[in-house]
PDB file of C-alpha atoms in Angstrom:
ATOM      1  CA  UNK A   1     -46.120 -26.936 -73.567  1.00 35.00           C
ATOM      2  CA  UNK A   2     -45.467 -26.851 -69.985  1.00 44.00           C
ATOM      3  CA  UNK A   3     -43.041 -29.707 -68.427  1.00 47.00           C
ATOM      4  CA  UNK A   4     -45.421 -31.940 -65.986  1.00 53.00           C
ATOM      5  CA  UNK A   5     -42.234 -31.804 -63.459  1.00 63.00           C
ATOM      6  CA  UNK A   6     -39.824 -29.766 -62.594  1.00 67.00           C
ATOM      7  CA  UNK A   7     -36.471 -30.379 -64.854  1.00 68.00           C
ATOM      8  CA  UNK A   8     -33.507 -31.987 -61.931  1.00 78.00           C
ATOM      9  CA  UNK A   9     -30.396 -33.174 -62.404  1.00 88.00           C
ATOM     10  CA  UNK A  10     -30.534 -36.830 -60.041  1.00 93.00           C
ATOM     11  CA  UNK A  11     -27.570 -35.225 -57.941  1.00 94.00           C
ATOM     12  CA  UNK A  12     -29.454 -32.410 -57.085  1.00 94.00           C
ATOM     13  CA  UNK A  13     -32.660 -34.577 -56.220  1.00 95.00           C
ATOM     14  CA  UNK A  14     -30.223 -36.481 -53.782  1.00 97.00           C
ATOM     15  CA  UNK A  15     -28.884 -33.422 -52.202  1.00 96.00           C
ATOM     16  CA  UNK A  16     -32.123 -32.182 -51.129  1.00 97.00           C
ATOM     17  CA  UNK A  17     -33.545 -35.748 -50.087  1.00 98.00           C
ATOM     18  CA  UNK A  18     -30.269 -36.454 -48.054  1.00 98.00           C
ATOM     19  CA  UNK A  19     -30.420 -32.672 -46.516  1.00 97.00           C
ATOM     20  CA  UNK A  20     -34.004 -33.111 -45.530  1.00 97.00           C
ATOM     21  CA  UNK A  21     -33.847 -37.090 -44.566  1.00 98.00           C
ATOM     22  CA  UNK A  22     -30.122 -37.884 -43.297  1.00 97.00           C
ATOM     23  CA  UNK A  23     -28.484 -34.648 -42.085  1.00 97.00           C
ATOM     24  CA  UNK A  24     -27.877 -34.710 -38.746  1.00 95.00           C
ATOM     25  CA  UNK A  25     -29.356 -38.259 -38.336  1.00 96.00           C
ATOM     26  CA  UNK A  26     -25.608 -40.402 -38.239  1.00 95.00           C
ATOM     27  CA  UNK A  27     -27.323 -43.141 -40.756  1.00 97.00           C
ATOM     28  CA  UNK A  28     -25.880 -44.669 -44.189  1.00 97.00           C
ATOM     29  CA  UNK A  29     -29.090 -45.246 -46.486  1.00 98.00           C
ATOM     30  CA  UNK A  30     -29.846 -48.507 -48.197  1.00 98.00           C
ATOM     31  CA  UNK A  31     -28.813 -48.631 -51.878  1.00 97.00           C
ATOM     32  CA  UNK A  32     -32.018 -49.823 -53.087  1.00 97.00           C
ATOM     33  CA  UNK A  33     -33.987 -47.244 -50.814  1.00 97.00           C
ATOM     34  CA  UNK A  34     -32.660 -44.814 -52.941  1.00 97.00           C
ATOM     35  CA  UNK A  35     -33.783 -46.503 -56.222  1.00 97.00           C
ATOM     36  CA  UNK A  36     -37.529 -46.492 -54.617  1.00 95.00           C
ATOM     37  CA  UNK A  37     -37.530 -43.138 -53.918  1.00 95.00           C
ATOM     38  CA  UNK A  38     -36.242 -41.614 -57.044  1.00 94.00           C
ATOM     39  CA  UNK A  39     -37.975 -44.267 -59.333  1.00 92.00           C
ATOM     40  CA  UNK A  40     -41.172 -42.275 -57.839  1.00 89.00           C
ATOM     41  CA  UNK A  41     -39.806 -39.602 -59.333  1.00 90.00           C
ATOM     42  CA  UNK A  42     -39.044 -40.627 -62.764  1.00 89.00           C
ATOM     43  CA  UNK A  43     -35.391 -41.379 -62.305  1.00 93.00           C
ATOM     44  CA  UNK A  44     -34.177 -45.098 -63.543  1.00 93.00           C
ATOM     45  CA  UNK A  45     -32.249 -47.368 -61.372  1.00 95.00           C
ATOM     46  CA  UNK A  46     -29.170 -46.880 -63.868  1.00 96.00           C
ATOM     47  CA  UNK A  47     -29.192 -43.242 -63.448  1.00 95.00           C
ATOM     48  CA  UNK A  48     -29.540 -43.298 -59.443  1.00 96.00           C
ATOM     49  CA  UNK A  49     -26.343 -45.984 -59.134  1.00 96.00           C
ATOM     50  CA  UNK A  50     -24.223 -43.980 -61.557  1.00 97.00           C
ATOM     51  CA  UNK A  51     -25.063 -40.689 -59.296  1.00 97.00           C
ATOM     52  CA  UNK A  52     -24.575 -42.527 -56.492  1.00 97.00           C
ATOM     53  CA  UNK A  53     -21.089 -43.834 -58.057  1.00 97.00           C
ATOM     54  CA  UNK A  54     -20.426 -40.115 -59.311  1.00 97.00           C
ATOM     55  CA  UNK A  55     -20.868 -38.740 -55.411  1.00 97.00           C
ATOM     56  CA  UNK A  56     -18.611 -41.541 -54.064  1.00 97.00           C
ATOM     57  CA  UNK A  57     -15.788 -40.117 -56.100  1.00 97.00           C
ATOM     58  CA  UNK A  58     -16.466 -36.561 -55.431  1.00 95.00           C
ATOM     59  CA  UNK A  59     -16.140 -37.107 -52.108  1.00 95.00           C
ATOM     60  CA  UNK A  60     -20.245 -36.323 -51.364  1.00 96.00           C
ATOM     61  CA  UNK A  61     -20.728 -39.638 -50.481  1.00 97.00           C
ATOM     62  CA  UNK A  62     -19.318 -42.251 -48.270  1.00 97.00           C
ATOM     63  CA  UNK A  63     -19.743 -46.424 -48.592  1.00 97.00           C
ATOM     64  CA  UNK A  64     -20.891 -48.679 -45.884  1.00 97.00           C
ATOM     65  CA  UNK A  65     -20.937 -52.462 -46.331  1.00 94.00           C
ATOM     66  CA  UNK A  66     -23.417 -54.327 -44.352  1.00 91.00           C
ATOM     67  CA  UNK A  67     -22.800 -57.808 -45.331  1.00 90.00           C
ATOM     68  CA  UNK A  68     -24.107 -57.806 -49.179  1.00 90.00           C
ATOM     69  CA  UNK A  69     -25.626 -54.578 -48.872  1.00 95.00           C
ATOM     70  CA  UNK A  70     -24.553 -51.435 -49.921  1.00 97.00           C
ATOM     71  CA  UNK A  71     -25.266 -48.715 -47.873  1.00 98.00           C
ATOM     72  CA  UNK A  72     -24.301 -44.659 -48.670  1.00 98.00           C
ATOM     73  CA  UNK A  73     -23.911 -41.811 -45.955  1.00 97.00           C
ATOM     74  CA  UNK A  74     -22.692 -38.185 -45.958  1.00 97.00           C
ATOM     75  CA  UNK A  75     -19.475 -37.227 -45.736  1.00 96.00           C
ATOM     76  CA  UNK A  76     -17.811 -33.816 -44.012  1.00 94.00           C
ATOM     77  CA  UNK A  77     -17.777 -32.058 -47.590  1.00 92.00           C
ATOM     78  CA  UNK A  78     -21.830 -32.789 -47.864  1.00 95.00           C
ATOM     79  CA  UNK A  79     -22.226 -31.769 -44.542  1.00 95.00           C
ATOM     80  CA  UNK A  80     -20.876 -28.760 -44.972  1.00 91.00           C
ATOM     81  CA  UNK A  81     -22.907 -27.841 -48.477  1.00 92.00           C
ATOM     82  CA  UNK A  82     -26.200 -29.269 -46.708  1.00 96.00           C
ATOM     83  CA  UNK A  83     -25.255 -27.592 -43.785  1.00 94.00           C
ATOM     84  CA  UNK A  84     -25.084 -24.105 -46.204  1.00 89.00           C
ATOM     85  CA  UNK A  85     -28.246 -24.952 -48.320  1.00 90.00           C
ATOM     86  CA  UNK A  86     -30.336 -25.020 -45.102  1.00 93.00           C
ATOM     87  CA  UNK A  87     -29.361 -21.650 -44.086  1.00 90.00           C
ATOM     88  CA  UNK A  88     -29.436 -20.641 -47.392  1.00 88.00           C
ATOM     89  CA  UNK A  89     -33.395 -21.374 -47.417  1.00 91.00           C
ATOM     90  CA  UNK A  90     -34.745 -21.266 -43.977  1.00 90.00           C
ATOM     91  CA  UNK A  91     -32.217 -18.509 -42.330  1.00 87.00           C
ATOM     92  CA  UNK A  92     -30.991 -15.863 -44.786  1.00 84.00           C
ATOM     93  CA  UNK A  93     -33.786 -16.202 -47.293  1.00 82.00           C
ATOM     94  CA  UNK A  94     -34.228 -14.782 -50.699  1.00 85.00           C
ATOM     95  CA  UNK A  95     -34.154 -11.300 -50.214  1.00 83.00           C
ATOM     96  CA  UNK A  96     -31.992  -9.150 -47.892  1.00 87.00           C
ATOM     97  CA  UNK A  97     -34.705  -6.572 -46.006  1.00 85.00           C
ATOM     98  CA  UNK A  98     -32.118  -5.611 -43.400  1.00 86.00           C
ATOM     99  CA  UNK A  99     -28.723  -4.276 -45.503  1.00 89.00           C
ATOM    100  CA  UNK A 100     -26.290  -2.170 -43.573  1.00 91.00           C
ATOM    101  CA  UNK A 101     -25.169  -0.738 -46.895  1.00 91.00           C
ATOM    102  CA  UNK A 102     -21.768  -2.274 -46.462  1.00 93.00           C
ATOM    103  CA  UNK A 103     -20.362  -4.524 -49.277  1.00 95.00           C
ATOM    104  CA  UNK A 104     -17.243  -6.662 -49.808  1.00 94.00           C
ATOM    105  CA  UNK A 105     -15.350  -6.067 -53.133  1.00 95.00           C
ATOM    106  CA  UNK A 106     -12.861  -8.793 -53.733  1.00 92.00           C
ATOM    107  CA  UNK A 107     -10.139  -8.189 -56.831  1.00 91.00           C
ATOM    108  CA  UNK A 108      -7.981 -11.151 -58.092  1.00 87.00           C
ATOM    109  CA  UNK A 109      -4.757 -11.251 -60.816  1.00 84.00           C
ATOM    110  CA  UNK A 110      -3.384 -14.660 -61.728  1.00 79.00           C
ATOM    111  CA  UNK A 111      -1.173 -16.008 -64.881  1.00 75.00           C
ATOM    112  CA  UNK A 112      -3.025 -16.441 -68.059  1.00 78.00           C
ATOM    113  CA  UNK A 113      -2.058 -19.834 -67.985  1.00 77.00           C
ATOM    114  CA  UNK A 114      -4.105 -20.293 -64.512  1.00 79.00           C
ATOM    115  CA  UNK A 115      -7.356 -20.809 -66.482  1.00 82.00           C
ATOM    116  CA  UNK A 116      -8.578 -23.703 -64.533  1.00 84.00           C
ATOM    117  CA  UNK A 117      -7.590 -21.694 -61.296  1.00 81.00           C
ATOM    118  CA  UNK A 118      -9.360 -18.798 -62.279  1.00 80.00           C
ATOM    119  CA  UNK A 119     -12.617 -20.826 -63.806  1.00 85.00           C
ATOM    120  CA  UNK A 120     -12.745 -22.410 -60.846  1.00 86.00           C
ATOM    121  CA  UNK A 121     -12.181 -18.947 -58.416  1.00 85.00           C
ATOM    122  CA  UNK A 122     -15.321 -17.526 -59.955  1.00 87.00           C
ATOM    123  CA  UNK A 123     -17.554 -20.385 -59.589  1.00 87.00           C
ATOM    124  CA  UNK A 124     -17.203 -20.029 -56.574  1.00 85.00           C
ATOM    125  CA  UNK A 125     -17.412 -15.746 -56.082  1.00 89.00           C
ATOM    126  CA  UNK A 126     -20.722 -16.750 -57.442  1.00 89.00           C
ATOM    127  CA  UNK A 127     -21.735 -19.234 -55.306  1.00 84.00           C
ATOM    128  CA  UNK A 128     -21.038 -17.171 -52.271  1.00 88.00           C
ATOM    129  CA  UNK A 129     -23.120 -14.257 -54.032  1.00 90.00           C
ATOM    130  CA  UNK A 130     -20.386 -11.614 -55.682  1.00 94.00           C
ATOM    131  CA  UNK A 131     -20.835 -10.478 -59.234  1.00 95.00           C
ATOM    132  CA  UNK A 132     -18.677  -9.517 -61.628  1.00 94.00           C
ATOM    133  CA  UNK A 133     -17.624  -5.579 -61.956  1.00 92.00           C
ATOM    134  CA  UNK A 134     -14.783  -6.617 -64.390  1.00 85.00           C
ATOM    135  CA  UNK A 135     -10.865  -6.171 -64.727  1.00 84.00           C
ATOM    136  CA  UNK A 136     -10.643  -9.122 -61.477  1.00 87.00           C
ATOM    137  CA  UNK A 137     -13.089  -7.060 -59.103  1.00 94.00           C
ATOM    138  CA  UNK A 138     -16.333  -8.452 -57.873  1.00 94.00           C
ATOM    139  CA  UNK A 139     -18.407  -7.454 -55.357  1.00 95.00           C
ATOM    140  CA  UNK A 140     -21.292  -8.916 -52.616  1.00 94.00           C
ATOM    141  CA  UNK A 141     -24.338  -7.065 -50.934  1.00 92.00           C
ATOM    142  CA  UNK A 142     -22.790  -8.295 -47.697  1.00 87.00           C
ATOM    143  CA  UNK A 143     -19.794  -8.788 -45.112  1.00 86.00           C
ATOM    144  CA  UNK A 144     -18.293 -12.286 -46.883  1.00 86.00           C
ATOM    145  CA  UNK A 145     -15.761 -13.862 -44.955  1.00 82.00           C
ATOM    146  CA  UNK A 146     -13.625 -14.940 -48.204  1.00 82.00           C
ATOM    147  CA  UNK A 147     -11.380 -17.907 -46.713  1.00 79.00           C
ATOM    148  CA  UNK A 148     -13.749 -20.632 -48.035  1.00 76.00           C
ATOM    149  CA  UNK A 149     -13.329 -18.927 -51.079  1.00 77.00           C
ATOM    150  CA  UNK A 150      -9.778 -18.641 -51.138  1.00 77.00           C
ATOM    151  CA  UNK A 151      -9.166 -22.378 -49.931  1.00 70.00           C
ATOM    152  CA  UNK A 152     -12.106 -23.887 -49.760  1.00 66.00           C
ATOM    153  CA  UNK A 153     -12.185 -27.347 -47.343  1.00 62.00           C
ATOM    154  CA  UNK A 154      -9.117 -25.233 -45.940  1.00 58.00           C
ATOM    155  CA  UNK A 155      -7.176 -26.152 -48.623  1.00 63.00           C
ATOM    156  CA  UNK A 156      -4.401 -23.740 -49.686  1.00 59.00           C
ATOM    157  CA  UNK A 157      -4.635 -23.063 -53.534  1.00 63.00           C
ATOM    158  CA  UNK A 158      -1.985 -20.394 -53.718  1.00 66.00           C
ATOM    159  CA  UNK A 159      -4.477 -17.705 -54.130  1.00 68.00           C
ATOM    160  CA  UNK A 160      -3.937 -15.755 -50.670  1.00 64.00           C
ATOM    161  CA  UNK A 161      -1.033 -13.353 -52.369  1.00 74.00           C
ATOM    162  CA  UNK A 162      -3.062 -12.751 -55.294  1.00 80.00           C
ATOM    163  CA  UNK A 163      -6.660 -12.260 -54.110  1.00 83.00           C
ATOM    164  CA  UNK A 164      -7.765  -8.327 -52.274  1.00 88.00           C
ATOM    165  CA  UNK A 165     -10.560  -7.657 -50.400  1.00 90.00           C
ATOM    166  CA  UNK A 166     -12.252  -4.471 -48.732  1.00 93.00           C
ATOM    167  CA  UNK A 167     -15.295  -4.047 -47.146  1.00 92.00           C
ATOM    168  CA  UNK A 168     -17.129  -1.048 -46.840  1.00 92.00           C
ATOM    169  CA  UNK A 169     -19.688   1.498 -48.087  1.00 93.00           C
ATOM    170  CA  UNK A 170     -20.458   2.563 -51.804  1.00 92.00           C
ATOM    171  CA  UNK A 171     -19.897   6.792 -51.992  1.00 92.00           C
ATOM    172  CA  UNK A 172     -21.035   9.127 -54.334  1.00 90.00           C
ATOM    173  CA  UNK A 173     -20.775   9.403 -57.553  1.00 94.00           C
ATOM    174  CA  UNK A 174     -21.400   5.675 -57.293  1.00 92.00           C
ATOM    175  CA  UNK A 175     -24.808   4.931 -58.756  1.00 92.00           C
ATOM    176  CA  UNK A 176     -25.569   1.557 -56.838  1.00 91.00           C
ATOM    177  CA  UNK A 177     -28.620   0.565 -58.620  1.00 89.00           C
ATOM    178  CA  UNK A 178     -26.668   1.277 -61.814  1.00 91.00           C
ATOM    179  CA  UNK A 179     -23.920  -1.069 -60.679  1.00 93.00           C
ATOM    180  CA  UNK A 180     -26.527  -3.658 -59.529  1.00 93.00           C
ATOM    181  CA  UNK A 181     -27.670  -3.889 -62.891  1.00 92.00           C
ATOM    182  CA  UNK A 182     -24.154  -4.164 -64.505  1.00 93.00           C
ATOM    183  CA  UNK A 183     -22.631  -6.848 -61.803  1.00 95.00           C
ATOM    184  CA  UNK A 184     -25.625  -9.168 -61.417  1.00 94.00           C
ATOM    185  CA  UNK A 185     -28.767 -10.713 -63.803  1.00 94.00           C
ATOM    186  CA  UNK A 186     -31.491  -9.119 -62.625  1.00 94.00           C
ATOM    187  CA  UNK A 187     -33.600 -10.379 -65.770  1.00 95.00           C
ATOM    188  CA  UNK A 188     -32.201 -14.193 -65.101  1.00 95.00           C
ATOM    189  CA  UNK A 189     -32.807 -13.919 -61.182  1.00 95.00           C
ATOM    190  CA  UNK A 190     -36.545 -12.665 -62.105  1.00 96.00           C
ATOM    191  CA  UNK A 191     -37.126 -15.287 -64.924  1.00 97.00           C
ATOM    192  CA  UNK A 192     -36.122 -17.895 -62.012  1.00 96.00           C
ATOM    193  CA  UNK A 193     -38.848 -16.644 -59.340  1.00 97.00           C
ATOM    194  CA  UNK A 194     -41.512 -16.239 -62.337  1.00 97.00           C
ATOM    195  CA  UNK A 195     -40.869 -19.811 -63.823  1.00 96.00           C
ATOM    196  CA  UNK A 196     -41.139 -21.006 -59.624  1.00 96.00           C
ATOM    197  CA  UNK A 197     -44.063 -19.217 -59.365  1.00 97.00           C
ATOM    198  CA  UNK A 198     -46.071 -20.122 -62.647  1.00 96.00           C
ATOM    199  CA  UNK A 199     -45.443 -23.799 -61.343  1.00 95.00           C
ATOM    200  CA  UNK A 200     -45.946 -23.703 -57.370  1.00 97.00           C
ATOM    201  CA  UNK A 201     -48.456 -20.315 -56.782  1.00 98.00           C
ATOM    202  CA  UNK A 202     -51.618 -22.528 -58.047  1.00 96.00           C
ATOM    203  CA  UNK A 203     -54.237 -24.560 -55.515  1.00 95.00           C
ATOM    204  CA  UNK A 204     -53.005 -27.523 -56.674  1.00 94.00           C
ATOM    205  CA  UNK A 205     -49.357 -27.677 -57.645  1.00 95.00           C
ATOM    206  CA  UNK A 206     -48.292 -31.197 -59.249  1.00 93.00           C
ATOM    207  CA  UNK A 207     -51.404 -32.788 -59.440  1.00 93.00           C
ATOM    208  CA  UNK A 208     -49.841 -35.847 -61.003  1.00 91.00           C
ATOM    209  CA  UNK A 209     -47.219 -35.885 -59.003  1.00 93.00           C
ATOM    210  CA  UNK A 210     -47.374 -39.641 -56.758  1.00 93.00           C
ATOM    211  CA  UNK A 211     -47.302 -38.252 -53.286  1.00 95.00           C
ATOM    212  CA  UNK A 212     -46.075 -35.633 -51.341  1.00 97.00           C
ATOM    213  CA  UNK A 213     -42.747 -36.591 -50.792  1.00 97.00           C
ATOM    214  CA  UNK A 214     -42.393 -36.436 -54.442  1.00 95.00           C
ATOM    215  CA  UNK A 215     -43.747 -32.941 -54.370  1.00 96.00           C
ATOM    216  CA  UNK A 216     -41.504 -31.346 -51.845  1.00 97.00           C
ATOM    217  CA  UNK A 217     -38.336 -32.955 -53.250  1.00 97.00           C
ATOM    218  CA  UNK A 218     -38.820 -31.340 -56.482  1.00 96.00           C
ATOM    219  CA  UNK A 219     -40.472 -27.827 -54.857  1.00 97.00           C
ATOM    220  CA  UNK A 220     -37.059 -27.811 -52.596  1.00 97.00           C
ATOM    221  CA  UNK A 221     -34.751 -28.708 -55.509  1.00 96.00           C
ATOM    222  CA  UNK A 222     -36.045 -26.203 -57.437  1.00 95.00           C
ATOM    223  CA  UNK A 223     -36.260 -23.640 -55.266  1.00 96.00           C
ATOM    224  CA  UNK A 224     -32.150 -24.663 -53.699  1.00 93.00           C
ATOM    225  CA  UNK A 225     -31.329 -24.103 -57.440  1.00 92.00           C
ATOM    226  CA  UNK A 226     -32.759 -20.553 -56.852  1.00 94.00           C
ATOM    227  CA  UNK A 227     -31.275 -19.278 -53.890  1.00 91.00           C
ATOM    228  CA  UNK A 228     -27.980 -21.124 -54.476  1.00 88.00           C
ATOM    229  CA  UNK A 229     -27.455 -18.535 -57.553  1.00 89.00           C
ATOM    230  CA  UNK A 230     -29.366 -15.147 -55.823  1.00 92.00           C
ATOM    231  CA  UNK A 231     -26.673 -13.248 -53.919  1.00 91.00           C
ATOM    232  CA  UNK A 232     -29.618 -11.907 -51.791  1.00 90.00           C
ATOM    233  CA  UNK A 233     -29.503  -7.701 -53.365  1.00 91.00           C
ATOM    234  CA  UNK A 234     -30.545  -5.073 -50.877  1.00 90.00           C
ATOM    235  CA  UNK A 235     -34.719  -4.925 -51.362  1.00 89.00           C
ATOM    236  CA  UNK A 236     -34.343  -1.339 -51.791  1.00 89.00           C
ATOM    237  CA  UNK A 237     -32.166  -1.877 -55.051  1.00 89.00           C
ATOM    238  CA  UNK A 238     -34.606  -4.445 -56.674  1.00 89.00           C
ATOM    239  CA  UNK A 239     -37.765  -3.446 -58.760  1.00 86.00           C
ATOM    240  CA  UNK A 240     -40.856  -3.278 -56.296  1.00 86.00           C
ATOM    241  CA  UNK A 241     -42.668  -6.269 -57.788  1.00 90.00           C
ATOM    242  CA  UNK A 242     -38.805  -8.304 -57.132  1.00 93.00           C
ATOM    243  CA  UNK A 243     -40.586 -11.924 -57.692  1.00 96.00           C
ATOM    244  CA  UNK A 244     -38.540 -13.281 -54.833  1.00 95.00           C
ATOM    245  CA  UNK A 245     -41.046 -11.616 -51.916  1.00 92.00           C
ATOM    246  CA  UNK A 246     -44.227 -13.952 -53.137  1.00 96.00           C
ATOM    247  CA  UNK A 247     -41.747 -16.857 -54.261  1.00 97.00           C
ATOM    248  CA  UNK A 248     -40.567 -17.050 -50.962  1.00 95.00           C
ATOM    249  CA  UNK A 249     -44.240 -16.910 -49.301  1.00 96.00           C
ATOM    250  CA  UNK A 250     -45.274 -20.086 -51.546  1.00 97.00           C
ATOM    251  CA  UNK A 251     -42.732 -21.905 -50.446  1.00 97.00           C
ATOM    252  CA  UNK A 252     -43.233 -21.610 -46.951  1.00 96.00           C
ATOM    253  CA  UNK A 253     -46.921 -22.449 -47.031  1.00 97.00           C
ATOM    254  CA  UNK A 254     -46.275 -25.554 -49.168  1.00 98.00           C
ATOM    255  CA  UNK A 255     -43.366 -26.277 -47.014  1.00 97.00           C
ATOM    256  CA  UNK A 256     -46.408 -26.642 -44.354  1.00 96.00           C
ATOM    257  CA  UNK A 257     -48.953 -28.541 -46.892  1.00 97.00           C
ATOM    258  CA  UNK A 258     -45.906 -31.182 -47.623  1.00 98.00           C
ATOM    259  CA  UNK A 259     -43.750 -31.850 -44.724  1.00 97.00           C
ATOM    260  CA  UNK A 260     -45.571 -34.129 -42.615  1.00 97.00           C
ATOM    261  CA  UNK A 261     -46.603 -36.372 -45.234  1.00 97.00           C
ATOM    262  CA  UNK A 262     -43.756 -36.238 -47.405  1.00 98.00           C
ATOM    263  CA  UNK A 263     -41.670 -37.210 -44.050  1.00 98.00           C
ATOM    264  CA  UNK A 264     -44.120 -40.329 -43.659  1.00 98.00           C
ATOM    265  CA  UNK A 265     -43.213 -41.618 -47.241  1.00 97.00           C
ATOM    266  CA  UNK A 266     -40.058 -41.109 -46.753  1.00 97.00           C
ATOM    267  CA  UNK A 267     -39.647 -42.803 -43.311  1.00 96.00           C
ATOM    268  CA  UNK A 268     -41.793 -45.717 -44.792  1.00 96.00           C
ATOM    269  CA  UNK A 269     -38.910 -46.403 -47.603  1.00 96.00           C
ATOM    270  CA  UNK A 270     -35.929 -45.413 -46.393  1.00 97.00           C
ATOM    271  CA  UNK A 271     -33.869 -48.529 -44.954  1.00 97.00           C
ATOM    272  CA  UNK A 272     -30.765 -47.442 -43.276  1.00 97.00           C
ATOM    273  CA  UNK A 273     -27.730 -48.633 -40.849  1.00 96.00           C
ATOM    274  CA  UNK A 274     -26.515 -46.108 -38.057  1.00 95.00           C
ATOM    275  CA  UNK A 275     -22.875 -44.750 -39.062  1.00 93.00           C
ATOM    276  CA  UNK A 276     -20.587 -42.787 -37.072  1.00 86.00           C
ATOM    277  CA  UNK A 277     -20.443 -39.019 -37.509  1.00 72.00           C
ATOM    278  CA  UNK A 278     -19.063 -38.024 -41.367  1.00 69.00           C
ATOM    279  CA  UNK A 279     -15.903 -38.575 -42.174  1.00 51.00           C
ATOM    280  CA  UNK A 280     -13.710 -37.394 -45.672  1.00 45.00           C
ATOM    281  CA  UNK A 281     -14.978 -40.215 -48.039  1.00 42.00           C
ATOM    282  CA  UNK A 282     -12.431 -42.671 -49.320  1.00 42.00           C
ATOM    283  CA  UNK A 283     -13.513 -42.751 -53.256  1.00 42.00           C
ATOM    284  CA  UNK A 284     -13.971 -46.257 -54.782  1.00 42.00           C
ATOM    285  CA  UNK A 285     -13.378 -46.998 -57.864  1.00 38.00           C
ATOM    286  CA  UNK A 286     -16.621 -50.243 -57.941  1.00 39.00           C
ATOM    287  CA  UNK A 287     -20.162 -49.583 -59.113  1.00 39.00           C
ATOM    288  CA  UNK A 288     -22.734 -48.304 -56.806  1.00 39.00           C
TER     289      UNK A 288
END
């Protein structure tokens, strides 16, 4: 049976509602604004103050007390992975049409007793779109500038003597699509776009959804879960019916269907206080 909505973890519903309703606006959002919003989408009050709790901690969100009122704003860490999403979706895309055949290929070697180190190095190779070759070595369809991989926040983790990278051009006898196939899940990537598609390509997407802000906050979260994962392979590598290309399409035109009134809703229920610019968060160790 198909799920009425989209399946989202409550952080990731508040990442997309604070990149597309606080970034860039300075403001610190009413605790109980956020309970409004996200009780229109199905999430309980208990779940939005632990998430909100949860963010505080991981440094995603910052605290502002307004007499009795709690209000939350971003932080320079969300910044910077709102900041990323955005380009991710409306600047880069889903699929790279203009590849200059170059890639990076990135090896590491650490201590088998650096498992966290090393769980925690290939998160993020994957987040910045390498897959895995094997033996340390990973590779991306693109020029990656590695430092925020290395020490991410510019924090030094004692990887720089132990991490290599290269950039350049695959040679012969190097079968790229072959090694396409082997480094990255073409199936899973597909499966993602098709299960997108299945839900959004219809006249009437959602129609039980309450309103259109509820629409575009799950359309967006699903589709940031998408392109967060797709390291963005060279179109002339992927299988001519590559989902992404129509994917991409829906979005934008429901992007265009949704905006304006989702915006309105939001604007109507969001109460907020203006903050300075983000700072690191201070984590607390309270309720939200």
């Amino acid at each position: 049976m198909e799920r009425p909505f989209p399946a989202a973890r409550p952080q990731s519903l508040m990442l997309t509602f604070l990149g597309n309703y606080v970034l860039r606006r300075d403001i610190a959002v009413f605790s109980g604004s956020f309970i409004e919003v996200f009780g229109n989408l199905g999430v309980g009050e208990h779940a939005i103050r632990s998430t909100l709790t949860r963010m505080v901690r991981r440094g995603l969100l910052a605290r502002h007390r307004e007499g009795r009122r709690m209000h939350f704003g971003l932080t320079a860490r969300s910044e910077r992975i709102l900041l990323d999403g955005e380009a991710r979706v409306w600047r880069r895309g889903a699929v790279n049409a203009d590849w200059d055949g170059r890639w990076t290929v990135l090896s590491f070697s650490m201590p088998e007793s650096w498992q966290r180190q090393r769980h925690d190095l290939r998160s993020r190779l994957l987040w910045a779109g390498f897959g895995p070759l094997g033996n340390g070595t990973w590779i991306a369809p693109s020029r990656v500038d590695v430092g925020e991989v290395i020490a991410p926040g510019g924090e030094d983790r004692g990887l720089g003597g132990r991490v290599k990278v290269f950039h350049g051009t695959a040679e012969a006898p190097t079968d790229v699509a072959a090694m396409i196939g082997d480094a990255f899940d073409l199936d899973g990537l597909s499966a993602g776009y098709r299960a997108f598609l299945a839900r959004w390509d219809r006249p009437d997407p959602l129609p039980d959804a309450p309103d259109d802000l509820a629409r575009f906050l799950w359309m967006m979260t699903e589709w940031l879960g998408l392109v967060r994962v797709d390291p963005r392979l060279p179109v002339e590598h992927l299988p001519p019916d590559w989902p992404a290309l129509r994917a991409q399409e829906v979005l934008h035109d429901l992007r265009g269907r949704y905006e304006a009134g989702a915006r309105a809703v939001a604007d109507r229920l969001i109460e907020y206080v203006p903050v300075a610019c983000p700072a690191a968060a201070v984590p607390e160790p309270d309720g939200a």
